[in-house]
Short mmCIF file of C-alpha atoms and ligand atoms in Angstrom, two decimals:
data_model
loop_
_atom_site.label_atom_id
_atom_site.label_comp_id
_atom_site.label_asym_id
_atom_site.label_seq_id
_atom_site.Cartn_x
_atom_site.Cartn_y
_atom_site.Cartn_z
CA MET A 822 -13.85 -4.23 204.26
CA PRO A 823 -16.68 -6.82 204.34
CA SER A 824 -20.15 -5.30 204.50
CA PRO A 825 -21.96 -5.58 207.84
CA ARG A 826 -24.84 -8.05 208.38
CA LEU A 827 -28.06 -6.49 207.16
CA THR A 828 -29.93 -7.06 210.43
CA SER A 829 -27.09 -5.42 212.41
CA LEU A 830 -28.13 -2.11 210.81
CA SER A 831 -31.78 -2.29 211.90
CA ARG A 832 -32.96 -1.12 215.29
CA GLY A 833 -36.37 -2.81 214.99
CA ALA A 834 -37.05 -5.63 212.57
CA GLY A 835 -39.80 -6.41 210.12
CA CYS A 836 -43.32 -5.47 211.15
CA GLY A 837 -41.99 -5.45 214.74
CA CYS A 838 -40.80 -1.89 214.02
CA LYS A 839 -44.40 -0.65 213.72
CA LEU A 840 -45.32 2.20 216.07
CA PRO A 841 -47.21 0.76 219.07
CA ALA A 842 -50.92 0.26 218.33
CA ALA A 843 -52.08 1.88 221.56
CA ASP A 844 -50.05 5.06 220.89
CA LEU A 845 -51.24 5.22 217.28
CA HIS A 846 -54.91 4.91 218.22
CA ALA A 847 -54.55 7.71 220.76
CA LEU A 848 -52.80 9.94 218.22
CA LEU A 849 -55.06 9.29 215.22
CA GLY A 850 -58.38 8.85 217.01
CA ASP A 851 -59.48 12.46 216.66
CA LEU A 852 -57.86 13.31 213.31
CA LYS A 853 -60.26 15.54 211.39
CA LEU A 854 -60.90 13.70 208.15
CA PRO A 855 -63.51 14.97 205.69
CA HIS A 856 -66.28 12.46 205.04
CA ASP A 857 -66.45 11.13 201.49
CA ASP A 858 -68.79 8.39 200.26
CA ARG A 859 -66.16 7.11 197.82
CA LEU A 860 -63.95 5.97 200.70
CA LEU A 861 -65.43 2.54 201.51
CA VAL A 862 -62.69 1.56 203.98
CA GLY A 863 -60.49 4.22 205.61
CA ILE A 864 -58.28 4.43 208.69
CA ALA A 865 -61.08 4.26 211.29
CA THR A 866 -61.50 0.47 211.36
CA ALA A 867 -57.79 -0.55 211.49
CA ASP A 868 -58.26 -2.53 208.28
CA ASP A 869 -55.38 -3.89 206.20
CA ALA A 870 -55.89 -1.61 203.22
CA ALA A 871 -57.93 1.35 202.04
CA VAL A 872 -60.78 0.78 199.57
CA ILE A 873 -61.95 3.55 197.24
CA ARG A 874 -65.09 3.07 195.14
CA LEU A 875 -64.79 3.63 191.38
CA SER A 876 -68.21 2.19 190.43
CA ASP A 877 -70.79 -0.10 192.06
CA GLU A 878 -68.85 -3.16 190.89
CA LEU A 879 -65.28 -1.95 191.11
CA ALA A 880 -63.10 -0.38 193.78
CA LEU A 881 -59.39 0.35 194.21
CA VAL A 882 -57.57 -1.23 197.12
CA GLN A 883 -54.38 0.54 198.28
CA THR A 884 -51.80 -0.25 200.92
CA VAL A 885 -48.19 0.55 201.83
CA ASP A 886 -45.77 -1.43 203.97
CA PHE A 887 -42.02 -1.10 204.51
CA PHE A 888 -39.55 -2.04 207.24
CA THR A 889 -35.95 -2.62 208.24
CA PRO A 890 -34.12 -5.91 207.44
CA ILE A 891 -35.50 -8.89 209.28
CA VAL A 892 -32.97 -11.36 207.81
CA ASP A 893 -29.38 -10.97 206.56
CA ASP A 894 -29.95 -12.49 203.11
CA PRO A 895 -30.88 -9.47 200.93
CA TYR A 896 -32.80 -11.60 198.39
CA ALA A 897 -34.91 -13.14 201.17
CA PHE A 898 -35.47 -9.67 202.72
CA GLY A 899 -36.82 -8.38 199.39
CA ALA A 900 -39.05 -11.42 198.93
CA ILE A 901 -40.46 -11.18 202.47
CA ALA A 902 -41.09 -7.43 202.17
CA ALA A 903 -42.95 -7.96 198.89
CA ALA A 904 -45.07 -10.87 200.17
CA ASN A 905 -45.87 -8.81 203.27
CA ALA A 906 -46.95 -5.71 201.31
CA LEU A 907 -49.10 -7.74 198.89
CA SER A 908 -50.68 -9.52 201.84
CA ASP A 909 -52.74 -6.49 202.87
CA VAL A 910 -54.51 -6.55 199.49
CA TYR A 911 -55.21 -10.28 199.86
CA ALA A 912 -56.45 -9.73 203.42
CA MET A 913 -59.19 -7.45 202.03
CA GLY A 914 -60.16 -10.01 199.35
CA GLY A 915 -58.61 -7.93 196.56
CA THR A 916 -56.39 -8.70 193.56
CA PRO A 917 -53.08 -6.81 193.39
CA LEU A 918 -52.32 -5.07 190.12
CA SER A 919 -49.23 -2.89 190.49
CA ALA A 920 -46.60 -1.86 193.03
CA LEU A 921 -44.19 1.02 193.69
CA SER A 922 -41.04 0.33 195.69
CA ILE A 923 -39.89 2.35 198.70
CA LEU A 924 -36.19 2.03 199.41
CA ALA A 925 -33.90 3.64 201.99
CA PHE A 926 -30.33 2.46 201.60
CA PRO A 927 -26.70 3.22 202.57
CA LEU A 928 -25.29 2.71 199.07
CA GLN A 929 -21.67 3.64 199.95
CA GLN A 930 -21.59 1.24 202.88
CA LEU A 931 -23.45 -1.76 201.45
CA GLY A 932 -22.86 -1.46 197.70
CA GLY A 933 -25.05 -1.98 194.67
CA GLU A 934 -25.07 -5.77 194.66
CA ILE A 935 -27.03 -5.98 197.90
CA LEU A 936 -29.50 -3.39 196.63
CA ARG A 937 -29.97 -5.42 193.43
CA ALA A 938 -30.53 -8.62 195.42
CA ILE A 939 -33.26 -6.96 197.52
CA LEU A 940 -35.05 -5.82 194.36
CA ASP A 941 -34.57 -9.22 192.67
CA GLY A 942 -36.14 -10.94 195.69
CA ALA A 943 -39.12 -8.62 195.52
CA LEU A 944 -39.48 -9.06 191.75
CA GLY A 945 -39.65 -12.85 192.08
CA VAL A 946 -42.59 -12.59 194.48
CA LEU A 947 -44.31 -9.85 192.44
CA GLU A 948 -44.07 -12.08 189.35
CA GLU A 949 -45.69 -14.94 191.25
CA ALA A 950 -48.47 -12.51 192.29
CA GLU A 951 -48.83 -11.29 188.68
CA THR A 952 -48.24 -7.76 189.97
CA LEU A 953 -46.29 -5.15 187.99
CA LEU A 954 -43.45 -3.15 189.50
CA ALA A 955 -44.36 0.23 188.04
CA GLY A 956 -41.81 2.52 189.71
CA GLY A 957 -40.50 3.58 193.07
CA HIS A 958 -38.57 6.04 195.20
CA SER A 959 -35.22 5.65 196.95
CA ILE A 960 -33.29 7.71 199.50
CA GLU A 961 -29.87 7.50 201.16
CA ASP A 962 -30.24 6.28 204.76
CA PRO A 963 -27.78 4.63 207.18
CA GLU A 964 -30.58 2.24 208.25
CA PRO A 965 -31.87 0.19 205.27
CA LYS A 966 -35.62 -0.02 204.74
CA PHE A 967 -37.60 -1.59 201.95
CA GLY A 968 -41.22 -2.15 201.03
CA LEU A 969 -43.95 -1.55 198.50
CA ALA A 970 -47.05 0.56 197.97
CA VAL A 971 -49.49 -1.82 196.29
CA THR A 972 -52.59 -1.01 194.28
CA GLY A 973 -55.22 -3.60 193.43
CA THR A 974 -58.84 -4.02 192.52
CA ILE A 975 -61.70 -5.38 194.56
CA ASP A 976 -65.42 -6.08 194.22
CA PRO A 977 -66.96 -3.71 196.81
CA GLY A 978 -69.73 -6.25 197.41
CA ARG A 979 -67.27 -8.97 198.45
CA MET A 980 -64.73 -7.28 200.75
CA LEU A 981 -63.20 -9.09 203.73
CA ALA A 982 -63.28 -5.98 205.92
CA ASN A 983 -62.68 -6.27 209.67
CA SER A 984 -66.28 -5.31 210.45
CA GLY A 985 -67.97 -8.15 208.53
CA ALA A 986 -67.59 -11.09 210.93
CA ARG A 987 -70.70 -12.75 212.38
CA HIS A 988 -71.67 -14.52 215.56
CA GLY A 989 -70.72 -18.21 215.29
CA ASP A 990 -68.00 -17.74 212.66
CA ALA A 991 -65.04 -20.10 212.92
CA LEU A 992 -61.58 -18.56 213.00
CA VAL A 993 -58.97 -20.06 210.66
CA LEU A 994 -55.25 -19.20 210.58
CA THR A 995 -53.51 -19.94 207.27
CA LYS A 996 -49.80 -19.83 208.29
CA PRO A 997 -48.07 -21.08 211.45
CA LEU A 998 -47.00 -18.53 214.09
CA GLY A 999 -43.49 -18.07 215.47
CA THR A 1000 -41.53 -16.21 212.80
CA GLY A 1001 -41.01 -13.24 215.14
CA ALA A 1002 -39.36 -15.42 217.79
CA ILE A 1003 -37.23 -17.19 215.18
CA THR A 1004 -35.95 -14.01 213.52
CA THR A 1005 -35.29 -12.39 216.90
CA MET A 1006 -33.17 -15.38 217.96
CA ALA A 1007 -31.47 -15.45 214.54
CA LYS A 1008 -30.34 -11.87 215.17
CA HIS A 1009 -28.53 -13.19 218.28
CA GLY A 1010 -27.13 -16.05 216.15
CA GLU A 1011 -29.03 -18.61 218.22
CA VAL A 1012 -31.21 -20.37 215.64
CA SER A 1013 -30.41 -23.43 213.51
CA GLU A 1014 -30.16 -22.83 209.76
CA PRO A 1015 -33.12 -25.16 208.89
CA LEU A 1016 -35.41 -23.35 211.35
CA LEU A 1017 -34.50 -19.93 209.90
CA GLU A 1018 -34.96 -21.31 206.37
CA ARG A 1019 -38.44 -22.55 207.30
CA ALA A 1020 -39.36 -19.14 208.75
CA ILE A 1021 -38.13 -17.40 205.58
CA GLU A 1022 -40.21 -19.79 203.47
CA VAL A 1023 -43.33 -19.03 205.56
CA MET A 1024 -42.77 -15.26 205.39
CA SER A 1025 -42.12 -15.33 201.60
CA THR A 1026 -45.31 -17.28 200.88
CA LEU A 1027 -48.12 -15.28 199.30
CA ASN A 1028 -51.52 -15.14 200.99
CA ARG A 1029 -53.10 -15.33 197.54
CA ASN A 1030 -54.47 -18.88 197.80
CA ALA A 1031 -55.70 -18.21 201.32
CA SER A 1032 -57.56 -15.13 200.07
CA ILE A 1033 -59.07 -16.84 197.02
CA SER A 1034 -60.29 -19.81 199.07
CA ALA A 1035 -61.64 -17.49 201.81
CA LEU A 1036 -63.75 -15.64 199.22
CA ALA A 1037 -64.89 -18.92 197.65
CA ALA A 1038 -65.91 -20.27 201.10
CA GLY A 1039 -68.10 -17.21 201.79
CA ALA A 1040 -65.80 -15.76 204.47
CA HIS A 1041 -67.07 -12.66 206.29
CA ALA A 1042 -63.84 -10.99 207.42
CA ALA A 1043 -60.07 -11.40 207.29
CA ALA A 1044 -56.87 -9.76 208.48
CA ASP A 1045 -53.24 -10.76 208.08
CA VAL A 1046 -51.10 -11.36 211.16
CA THR A 1047 -48.27 -8.81 211.27
CA GLY A 1048 -46.72 -6.50 213.86
CA PHE A 1049 -49.65 -6.51 216.29
CA GLY A 1050 -49.55 -10.30 216.65
CA LEU A 1051 -52.44 -12.76 216.40
CA LEU A 1052 -54.16 -11.15 219.41
CA GLY A 1053 -53.90 -7.59 218.07
CA HIS A 1054 -55.23 -8.37 214.61
CA LEU A 1055 -57.97 -10.68 215.92
CA HIS A 1056 -58.95 -7.93 218.36
CA ALA A 1057 -59.53 -5.54 215.42
CA ILE A 1058 -61.88 -8.04 213.71
CA ALA A 1059 -63.79 -8.77 216.94
CA ARG A 1060 -64.05 -5.10 217.97
CA GLU A 1061 -65.17 -3.84 214.56
CA SER A 1062 -67.70 -6.69 214.24
CA GLY A 1063 -69.09 -6.13 217.76
CA LEU A 1064 -68.21 -9.65 218.91
CA SER A 1065 -65.99 -11.50 221.38
CA ALA A 1066 -63.50 -14.19 220.37
CA GLU A 1067 -62.67 -17.56 221.85
CA VAL A 1068 -59.20 -18.97 221.11
CA SER A 1069 -57.85 -22.43 221.84
CA ALA A 1070 -54.10 -21.90 222.36
CA ALA A 1071 -53.31 -25.55 221.57
CA ALA A 1072 -55.09 -25.31 218.20
CA VAL A 1073 -53.03 -22.35 216.94
CA PRO A 1074 -50.67 -23.60 214.19
CA THR A 1075 -47.07 -23.13 215.33
CA LEU A 1076 -43.70 -23.57 213.65
CA PRO A 1077 -41.71 -26.49 215.07
CA GLY A 1078 -39.07 -25.47 217.60
CA VAL A 1079 -40.81 -22.24 218.61
CA ALA A 1080 -42.08 -23.53 221.96
CA GLU A 1081 -38.46 -24.20 222.97
CA LEU A 1082 -37.28 -20.79 221.67
CA LEU A 1083 -39.96 -18.91 223.60
CA ALA A 1084 -38.77 -20.46 226.85
CA ASP A 1085 -35.82 -18.06 226.44
CA GLU A 1086 -36.48 -14.39 227.28
CA GLU A 1087 -34.14 -13.40 224.43
CA ALA A 1088 -36.63 -14.69 221.81
CA ILE A 1089 -39.20 -12.10 222.91
CA SER A 1090 -38.66 -8.90 220.94
CA GLY A 1091 -39.49 -5.40 222.16
CA GLY A 1092 -42.33 -5.36 219.61
CA THR A 1093 -43.79 -8.57 221.06
CA ARG A 1094 -43.59 -7.16 224.61
CA ARG A 1095 -45.50 -4.04 223.53
CA VAL A 1096 -48.18 -6.21 221.87
CA ALA A 1097 -48.48 -8.35 225.01
CA ASP A 1098 -48.89 -5.25 227.24
CA TRP A 1099 -51.60 -3.85 224.96
CA ALA A 1100 -53.33 -7.24 224.49
CA ALA A 1101 -53.59 -7.59 228.28
CA THR A 1102 -56.25 -4.86 228.16
CA PHE A 1103 -58.62 -7.07 226.08
CA THR A 1104 -57.44 -10.67 226.61
CA ASN A 1105 -58.29 -13.16 229.37
CA PHE A 1106 -56.05 -16.22 229.67
CA ALA A 1107 -57.20 -19.41 231.40
CA ALA A 1108 -54.78 -20.34 234.19
CA ASP A 1109 -53.41 -23.38 232.34
CA VAL A 1110 -52.28 -21.49 229.21
CA ALA A 1111 -48.47 -21.79 229.24
CA ASP A 1112 -46.24 -18.70 229.23
CA TRP A 1113 -44.73 -19.59 225.84
CA GLN A 1114 -48.23 -19.78 224.32
CA ARG A 1115 -49.07 -16.34 225.71
CA TRP A 1116 -45.94 -14.91 224.07
CA LEU A 1117 -46.68 -16.78 220.83
CA LEU A 1118 -50.12 -15.19 220.52
CA ALA A 1119 -48.47 -11.75 220.89
CA ASP A 1120 -45.51 -12.59 218.60
CA ALA A 1121 -44.81 -9.49 216.49
CA THR A 1122 -44.97 -11.16 213.10
CA THR A 1123 -43.85 -10.22 209.61
CA SER A 1124 -45.81 -11.49 206.61
CA GLY A 1125 -47.99 -13.84 208.66
CA GLY A 1126 -51.03 -15.76 207.50
CA LEU A 1127 -54.64 -14.64 207.24
CA ILE A 1128 -57.03 -14.84 210.17
CA VAL A 1129 -60.30 -15.69 208.39
CA ALA A 1130 -63.78 -15.48 209.95
CA VAL A 1131 -65.91 -17.95 208.04
CA PRO A 1132 -69.19 -19.85 208.58
CA SER A 1133 -68.03 -22.86 210.63
CA GLU A 1134 -69.43 -25.49 208.25
CA ARG A 1135 -67.19 -24.12 205.49
CA ALA A 1136 -63.99 -23.60 207.52
CA SER A 1137 -62.38 -26.76 206.09
CA GLU A 1138 -62.36 -25.19 202.60
CA ILE A 1139 -59.63 -22.77 203.70
CA PRO A 1140 -56.03 -24.06 203.80
CA GLY A 1141 -55.18 -23.59 207.48
CA GLN A 1142 -56.23 -24.54 210.98
CA VAL A 1143 -59.37 -23.64 212.95
CA PHE A 1144 -58.16 -22.08 216.21
CA GLY A 1145 -61.28 -20.44 217.65
CA ARG A 1146 -64.61 -18.76 216.99
CA LEU A 1147 -66.48 -15.49 217.32
CA LEU A 1148 -69.36 -15.16 219.76
CA LYS A 1149 -71.83 -12.62 221.13
CA GLY A 1150 -70.14 -10.79 223.98
CA PRO A 1151 -68.23 -7.61 224.82
CA ALA A 1152 -66.78 -6.30 221.54
CA GLY A 1153 -63.08 -7.04 221.10
CA ILE A 1154 -62.64 -9.23 224.17
CA ILE A 1155 -60.58 -12.40 223.55
CA ASN A 1156 -60.81 -15.42 225.87
CA VAL A 1157 -57.89 -17.84 225.50
CA SER A 1158 -58.07 -21.35 226.95
CO1 LIG B 1216 -52.26 -6.18 207.45
CO1 LIG B 1217 -49.84 -3.21 206.68
#
């Protein structure tokens, strides 16, 4: 019997299977966590990774990310999952060092070759990131899931935490948006092969160069775009920095073909709808912003680019596109025109 398509086994897909942000905040908001000075970045600020001080010059950065198959090709799934997990270290301005794999897999149903291909895909990306696979844990599960817990190092004086952005900073996005819409349509078999290939290439690309150039350009804050969409992750930077954001929808880098896809209701995943509902509580759209652009800004993304807040005169040093800026105003409010 041929094995089923990988994505047919996943209920959610990629970072779109995150628990809704609004529910999480309500549930975790009053968790009783002991205060400890060594924890430089914890769960309170919705940052990409935790930072734990070892000395005045050195801190550990730790993150974990895993999800269900977002594409059918197991090698590509492994590569995307690895690039996505490493991305949270890069989004803090850290350097990844080692990783542990997390695997849930129906071995009887899918067989060992697919499992090997997922791990091979991840190993290729880890090698590019000069990050060691140091171990892992696997369980039997009818719904496959894969990801990594990544540990890295960071200079505590040069972190790109969400709270560091300043009034007047330009906002740069380092990868085009639209992978959520493309993979959702691919699940329905309604996307051309070249478009899916392009999305896989974008999702497998490391945010390493983006992170290195953001640090070199004196960036103040960064976050990677994942399951909460551009609006959700930008909201965290603006809120934690006590600023408002201004976004020009036409300036947001977008994968070719996505405008057409988003004209079809089917391209809008459940994850994207949840982001859009939540984002409506902090986003104002000018009347002439098209519907597809509104969905694009909420697109539940996997392994997206970095949103970097950087002094505007240095924005051109970061490989990406300026799509807005941060201003004095109600914290966390985003105005899209
Ligand atoms: Co992140
Ligand atoms: Co994450």
